[in-house]
Amino acid sequence: MGRIESPEVTMIRRLIGAVFSLLSLVLFVGLLLGLIWSASLMGLVDTSGVDSPVIEDVVEPPQWFIDSPFVWEVPAESQGGEPPEVDPNASPPEGDPGTTSAGDVTSDEVEAEIHTQVNEIRAEHGLSQLEHDDEIAAIARTHSQDMNEREYFSHTNPEGESPADRFGNLYPSECRAVGENLAYIQTGFGSGGSAEEIAERIVQGWMDSEGHRENILREGWDTEGIGVYMADGRIDATQNFCTTT
């Protein structure tokens, strides 16, 4: 004769089965979130949807506001767009923010590494070396700070200013052509690596994107300024190009 269970025993068995199923689901979700977090710390690059940069006439690109744990970057584009929407109570920065840091890594170290690596790449392609310009770097650094503090990511700031506008009196009087590359990395609780590693991730991301690559390998550039701002688990980088001759 087969064993007959009481309704109470059957109910207990079902509850135990449901608990094990729930625990399995929680474990799966935890593993999935762990993989996503690991990917963010590795600095994965997404360059989908970006096009060619503007060289001779820099105008406002389409709006870009990207909230992601990955590395994103956008070259200056030839299509106009609206300024990004930000907190109306947030004010734009006033002047060069100077040196910032994440862990033991400082922003000026990353800026120097990016400049070195870009010139190494240009040398490999038989191109002239770019001169570093402190005034252009200050312009780039201020834009990186603005994007970080007002939480947007765009060549056009909330006031509607394009890269050419931010160059002020330098364009077109001293820089007859200008260009811009942008990038940001969300580092979470870490620094994102050494200065060399952070710079390599940014530069490699630019080289893997057609628009950024064209900017970096353009023969006409002779000057650049790199501006990096590090705060709140995020690293913003702006690379501004200039043709003075």
Coordinates of C-alpha atoms in Angstrom, one line a residue:
M1 CA 0.0 0.0 0.0
G2 CA 1.4 3.4 -0.9
R3 CA 2.2 6.0 1.7
I4 CA -0.5 8.6 2.3
E5 CA 0.6 12.1 3.5
S6 CA -1.6 14.4 5.5
P7 CA -2.5 17.8 4.0
E8 CA -0.2 19.4 6.5
V9 CA 2.8 17.4 5.4
T10 CA 2.0 18.1 1.8
M11 CA 1.8 21.9 2.5
I12 CA 5.1 21.8 4.3
R13 CA 6.8 20.0 1.4
R14 CA 5.5 22.7 -1.0
L15 CA 6.7 25.5 1.2
I16 CA 10.1 24.0 1.4
G17 CA 10.2 23.7 -2.4
A18 CA 9.1 27.3 -2.8
V19 CA 11.9 28.5 -0.4
F20 CA 14.6 26.6 -2.3
S21 CA 13.3 28.0 -5.6
L22 CA 13.4 31.5 -4.2
L23 CA 17.0 31.0 -2.9
S24 CA 18.1 29.8 -6.3
L25 CA 16.6 32.9 -7.9
V26 CA 18.3 35.2 -5.4
L27 CA 21.7 33.4 -6.0
F28 CA 21.3 33.8 -9.8
V29 CA 20.4 37.5 -9.6
G30 CA 23.4 38.0 -7.3
L31 CA 25.8 36.3 -9.7
L32 CA 24.4 38.4 -12.6
L33 CA 24.8 41.7 -10.7
G34 CA 28.4 40.6 -9.8
L35 CA 29.2 40.1 -13.4
I36 CA 27.8 43.5 -14.4
W37 CA 29.8 45.2 -11.6
S38 CA 33.0 43.4 -12.6
A39 CA 32.4 44.6 -16.2
S40 CA 32.0 48.2 -15.0
L41 CA 35.3 48.0 -13.2
M42 CA 37.1 46.7 -16.2
G43 CA 36.0 49.8 -18.2
L44 CA 34.1 48.3 -21.1
V45 CA 33.8 50.8 -24.0
D46 CA 30.6 51.5 -25.9
T47 CA 31.0 53.7 -29.0
S48 CA 27.7 52.8 -30.7
G49 CA 25.9 55.5 -32.6
V50 CA 28.9 57.9 -32.8
D51 CA 30.0 59.4 -36.1
S52 CA 32.7 61.7 -37.6
P53 CA 34.0 64.8 -35.9
V54 CA 33.7 68.3 -37.0
I55 CA 37.1 69.8 -38.1
E56 CA 36.7 73.2 -39.5
D57 CA 33.3 74.2 -38.1
V58 CA 32.4 72.9 -34.7
V59 CA 28.7 73.0 -33.9
E60 CA 26.4 71.6 -31.3
P61 CA 26.0 67.8 -31.5
P62 CA 22.8 65.9 -30.6
Q63 CA 22.0 65.7 -26.9
W64 CA 23.9 63.0 -25.0
F65 CA 23.0 62.2 -21.4
I66 CA 24.3 58.7 -20.6
D67 CA 23.9 57.1 -17.2
S68 CA 25.9 53.9 -17.4
P69 CA 28.5 51.9 -15.5
F70 CA 30.6 51.7 -18.7
V71 CA 33.0 54.0 -20.5
W72 CA 31.3 56.2 -23.0
E73 CA 32.8 58.8 -25.4
V74 CA 31.6 61.0 -28.2
P75 CA 33.5 62.9 -30.9
A76 CA 32.4 66.4 -32.0
E77 CA 29.7 65.8 -34.6
S78 CA 28.4 67.8 -37.6
Q79 CA 24.7 67.7 -36.6
G80 CA 23.1 70.3 -34.3
G81 CA 21.2 69.6 -31.2
E82 CA 19.6 70.9 -28.0
P83 CA 21.5 71.6 -24.8
P84 CA 21.3 68.9 -22.2
E85 CA 18.7 69.2 -19.4
V86 CA 20.3 69.5 -15.9
D87 CA 19.2 70.5 -12.4
P88 CA 18.2 74.2 -12.8
N89 CA 19.7 74.9 -9.4
A90 CA 23.1 73.6 -10.4
S91 CA 25.6 76.3 -11.3
P92 CA 28.4 76.0 -13.9
P93 CA 31.9 76.0 -12.5
E94 CA 33.9 79.2 -12.3
G95 CA 37.4 78.8 -13.7
D96 CA 39.9 76.0 -13.9
P97 CA 39.3 73.4 -11.1
G98 CA 42.9 72.5 -10.9
T99 CA 44.1 69.1 -9.8
T100 CA 41.6 66.5 -8.5
S101 CA 42.2 62.9 -7.5
A102 CA 40.8 59.4 -7.1
G103 CA 42.6 57.3 -4.6
D104 CA 46.3 57.7 -5.1
V105 CA 45.9 58.9 -8.8
T106 CA 45.7 62.6 -9.6
S107 CA 44.1 64.2 -12.6
D108 CA 47.3 65.9 -13.8
E109 CA 49.0 62.5 -14.0
V110 CA 46.2 61.1 -16.2
E111 CA 46.3 64.2 -18.4
A112 CA 50.1 63.8 -18.9
E113 CA 49.7 60.1 -19.7
I114 CA 46.9 60.8 -22.3
H115 CA 49.0 63.4 -24.0
T116 CA 52.0 61.1 -24.1
Q117 CA 50.0 58.1 -25.5
V118 CA 48.3 60.3 -28.1
N119 CA 51.7 61.5 -29.4
E120 CA 53.1 58.0 -29.4
I121 CA 50.2 56.9 -31.6
R122 CA 50.7 59.9 -33.9
A123 CA 54.4 59.1 -34.2
E124 CA 53.5 55.5 -35.2
H125 CA 51.4 56.9 -38.0
G126 CA 54.1 59.3 -39.2
L127 CA 52.3 62.4 -37.9
S128 CA 53.8 65.4 -36.1
Q129 CA 53.7 65.7 -32.3
L130 CA 51.1 67.8 -30.6
E131 CA 52.2 70.6 -28.4
H132 CA 50.5 70.9 -25.0
D133 CA 48.8 74.2 -24.3
D134 CA 48.0 75.2 -20.7
E135 CA 45.2 77.6 -21.7
I136 CA 43.4 75.0 -23.9
A137 CA 43.9 72.4 -21.1
A138 CA 42.2 74.7 -18.6
I139 CA 39.2 75.1 -21.1
A140 CA 39.0 71.3 -21.4
R141 CA 39.4 70.7 -17.6
T142 CA 36.6 73.2 -16.8
H143 CA 34.2 71.4 -19.3
S144 CA 35.1 68.0 -17.7
Q145 CA 34.3 69.5 -14.2
D146 CA 31.0 70.9 -15.5
M147 CA 29.9 67.5 -17.0
N148 CA 30.8 65.8 -13.7
E149 CA 29.1 68.2 -11.3
R150 CA 26.0 68.8 -13.4
E151 CA 25.8 65.2 -14.5
Y152 CA 25.6 65.5 -18.2
F153 CA 27.7 64.3 -21.1
S154 CA 27.7 66.4 -24.2
H155 CA 29.8 68.8 -26.3
T156 CA 27.1 71.4 -25.8
N157 CA 26.8 72.6 -22.2
P158 CA 23.4 73.5 -20.6
E159 CA 23.9 77.1 -21.6
G160 CA 24.1 76.1 -25.2
E161 CA 27.8 76.7 -25.6
S162 CA 29.7 74.5 -28.2
P163 CA 33.4 73.7 -28.0
A164 CA 34.1 76.7 -30.3
D165 CA 32.3 79.0 -27.8
R166 CA 34.3 77.6 -24.9
F167 CA 37.5 78.4 -26.8
G168 CA 36.5 82.1 -26.4
N169 CA 39.0 84.5 -28.0
L170 CA 41.2 81.6 -29.1
Y171 CA 38.8 80.7 -31.9
P172 CA 39.2 81.6 -34.6
S173 CA 41.9 84.2 -33.9
E174 CA 44.6 81.8 -32.7
C175 CA 43.0 78.4 -33.4
R176 CA 41.6 78.5 -37.0
A177 CA 40.2 75.0 -36.5
V178 CA 39.2 73.2 -33.3
G179 CA 38.0 69.7 -32.3
E180 CA 37.0 67.8 -29.2
N181 CA 36.9 64.2 -27.9
L182 CA 35.0 63.3 -24.7
A183 CA 35.1 60.3 -22.4
Y184 CA 34.0 59.3 -18.9
I185 CA 34.6 56.3 -16.7
Q186 CA 32.6 55.4 -13.7
T187 CA 35.0 53.9 -11.2
G188 CA 32.6 53.2 -8.3
F189 CA 34.5 52.9 -5.0
G190 CA 38.0 52.5 -6.7
S191 CA 40.3 54.8 -8.5
G192 CA 40.0 53.0 -11.9
G193 CA 43.6 51.9 -11.9
S194 CA 46.9 53.7 -12.2
A195 CA 47.2 56.9 -14.2
E196 CA 48.7 55.0 -17.1
E197 CA 45.9 52.4 -17.0
I198 CA 43.2 55.0 -16.9
A199 CA 44.8 56.9 -19.8
E200 CA 45.2 53.8 -21.8
R201 CA 41.5 52.9 -21.4
I202 CA 40.4 56.3 -22.5
V203 CA 42.8 56.5 -25.5
Q204 CA 42.1 53.0 -26.6
G205 CA 38.4 53.7 -26.5
W206 CA 39.0 56.7 -28.7
M207 CA 41.1 54.7 -31.1
D208 CA 38.4 52.1 -31.4
S209 CA 35.8 54.7 -32.4
E210 CA 36.0 56.1 -36.0
G211 CA 35.3 59.7 -35.1
H212 CA 37.8 59.8 -32.2
R213 CA 40.4 58.1 -34.3
E214 CA 40.0 60.6 -37.1
N215 CA 40.5 63.4 -34.6
I216 CA 43.6 61.9 -33.0
L217 CA 45.1 61.1 -36.4
R218 CA 44.3 64.3 -38.2
E219 CA 47.4 65.8 -39.8
G220 CA 46.4 69.4 -39.4
W221 CA 46.4 69.6 -35.6
D222 CA 49.4 71.0 -33.9
T223 CA 48.2 71.8 -30.4
E224 CA 46.0 70.1 -27.8
G225 CA 44.9 70.5 -24.2
I226 CA 43.7 67.6 -22.0
G227 CA 41.4 68.2 -19.1
V228 CA 40.6 65.5 -16.6
Y229 CA 38.2 65.9 -13.6
M230 CA 37.9 63.1 -10.9
A231 CA 35.1 63.1 -8.3
D232 CA 32.2 61.1 -7.0
G233 CA 33.3 57.8 -8.5
R234 CA 33.5 59.3 -12.0
I235 CA 36.4 60.4 -14.3
D236 CA 35.6 62.9 -17.0
A237 CA 38.1 63.6 -19.8
T238 CA 38.0 66.3 -22.5
Q239 CA 40.5 66.5 -25.3
N240 CA 40.6 69.7 -27.2
F241 CA 42.5 70.1 -30.5
C242 CA 43.7 73.3 -32.2
T243 CA 45.3 74.2 -35.6
T244 CA 47.3 77.4 -35.2
T245 CA 49.0 77.5 -38.6

